[in-house]
């Protein structure tokens, strides 16, 4: 007889079998999980994961976190160039026009002084005063006239004779000064004088640029002036499918315009080579070095024959750019248009508003009301972070403003769509990170707003350089907070060089360089510089408040002091502002609500 609570030998045997089976099943499950985790880790560590440079999601950018094996171009070997075995090529095409050669040296020096052209180097030819004197072939001159250009810009007038002579050169000039044509037209002459490309040959001319936006704009200029002589080109940049770019390279192109990361990708894969390249351009060299592209640039230049012609173009002349020029340019001529110190376009009215972080959104809204009332109102708003760009754009759209945004996380299709709407005027407000600070060439941008001051004053110069292009005028507003105090001195130097009136509160901030500036909240001691540039009330050492709180607080202050400040602002702008009626209108009510 079996009592309850006891188990028969048969039952005990069955229980042990079940326990063994469950234990075996758990063991197999743990092993599967371990193998799955191992595969995931190995995939994530694969050197083929190139998302951190030239992949989807943004600018073509380097990565500092990868080891040397994963760096772009790590598998490229430096060729052993033997100049005795290299096929010679022609690069000196310049035949001086009689008028240029026989021009009175005093007239030449007067022209250079008027255009603020300074030179460094030996045997630099005289500048040309018009397009006919440059010595371009008829097919180039016809395209110049078709585009409606009246006379060369300063950098073109002095740069073309040097570039056509086959000399290495450095050109330093402000944004919007015509640097792209300064190297594209000589490139076309250079290419047409070389033997035709054979199958599997790489490009004859290579243009390196820091961002895809700039690369695409260079391609547009190459299309406009190269099509008449059958010069083909392609544009290589990250964030776009490689298929179409690879097909262009397979078909053969005389000009390649590229960002460094994507070009190295194609060089490593053998889709192209630089054995035929004899004309190299580094555009926005200072920006490429700022973005950390120097190792990639050096790796690319290693692949090009050493007797090439090299042209380097930059808006500033820091020591990093100078070192790069000394390493790769031989007996080069240097042209500088304007001051060698950091300088902004003198056609731009610069208005600096010293304020607190929590005030900026309300100030931006007030300013946009003024700008959008103008007939010419195309505006770029620069913001430091991608998240903040999206946030401010959403708020603008909720308020009814026709705004679009661009930053590094946008796909290429989205970026093209945004820029098309902005250029056409369908969306006259573009909110952007510094991805658009250089190379974005939209002629009719009238206003730039620096919602956030950039990380360095060089970027400030390039941001505001999106307006005032091609000898036109523009206005740049900048919100400058106590958190930016360490950059105040650099900004003051830029303003002085451009003959702008400087806000005393900016001078005070530069002197203090401390977060304790502006603790008095009175805000009644208003000041305007050339139609703007005024003071602020301060919060608790500039700590950012919530949007709703800052709106209500700014609104109540505006209502309390509206009448007296508005009348003062209007009378001040009429008596003091030297700017034309266009700029006098902008800022009346904006600066009347300024704290």
XYZ file of N, CA and C in Angstrom, residues 18 61 127 166 189 192 241 273 289 313 324 333 369 437 473 493 590:
51
model
N 12.540 14.377 -16.739
C 12.048 15.721 -17.070
C 13.044 16.801 -16.649
N 32.211 63.389 -42.990
C 33.000 63.821 -41.836
C 33.945 62.724 -41.370
N 47.378 92.249 -62.952
C 45.959 91.852 -63.011
C 45.329 92.247 -64.345
N 50.234 78.254 -64.793
C 50.648 76.948 -64.287
C 51.299 77.002 -62.924
N 40.524 75.388 -69.357
C 41.613 75.597 -70.320
C 42.671 74.504 -70.162
N 41.365 71.045 -71.581
C 41.269 70.994 -73.043
C 42.619 70.933 -73.729
N 23.508 57.554 -52.560
C 23.888 56.233 -53.088
C 25.149 56.318 -53.943
N 41.050 56.405 -59.969
C 42.433 56.648 -59.553
C 42.792 58.074 -59.911
N 40.110 71.786 -42.716
C 40.983 71.511 -41.571
C 40.207 71.627 -40.264
N 42.362 77.575 -51.877
C 41.486 78.733 -51.696
C 40.911 78.709 -50.291
N 49.834 73.594 -44.337
C 49.442 72.707 -45.429
C 49.985 73.229 -46.758
N 52.517 81.484 -55.389
C 52.149 82.894 -55.279
C 50.925 82.987 -54.379
N 8.865 89.142 -37.677
C 7.719 89.955 -38.080
C 8.169 91.150 -38.915
N 26.776 77.059 -43.481
C 27.520 78.303 -43.261
C 28.498 78.593 -44.380
N 24.114 94.266 -50.823
C 24.128 94.555 -49.392
C 23.292 93.528 -48.632
N 36.975 92.774 -32.892
C 37.975 93.015 -33.935
C 37.363 92.911 -35.324
N 11.452 95.887 -33.749
C 12.306 94.883 -33.100
C 13.156 95.524 -32.015
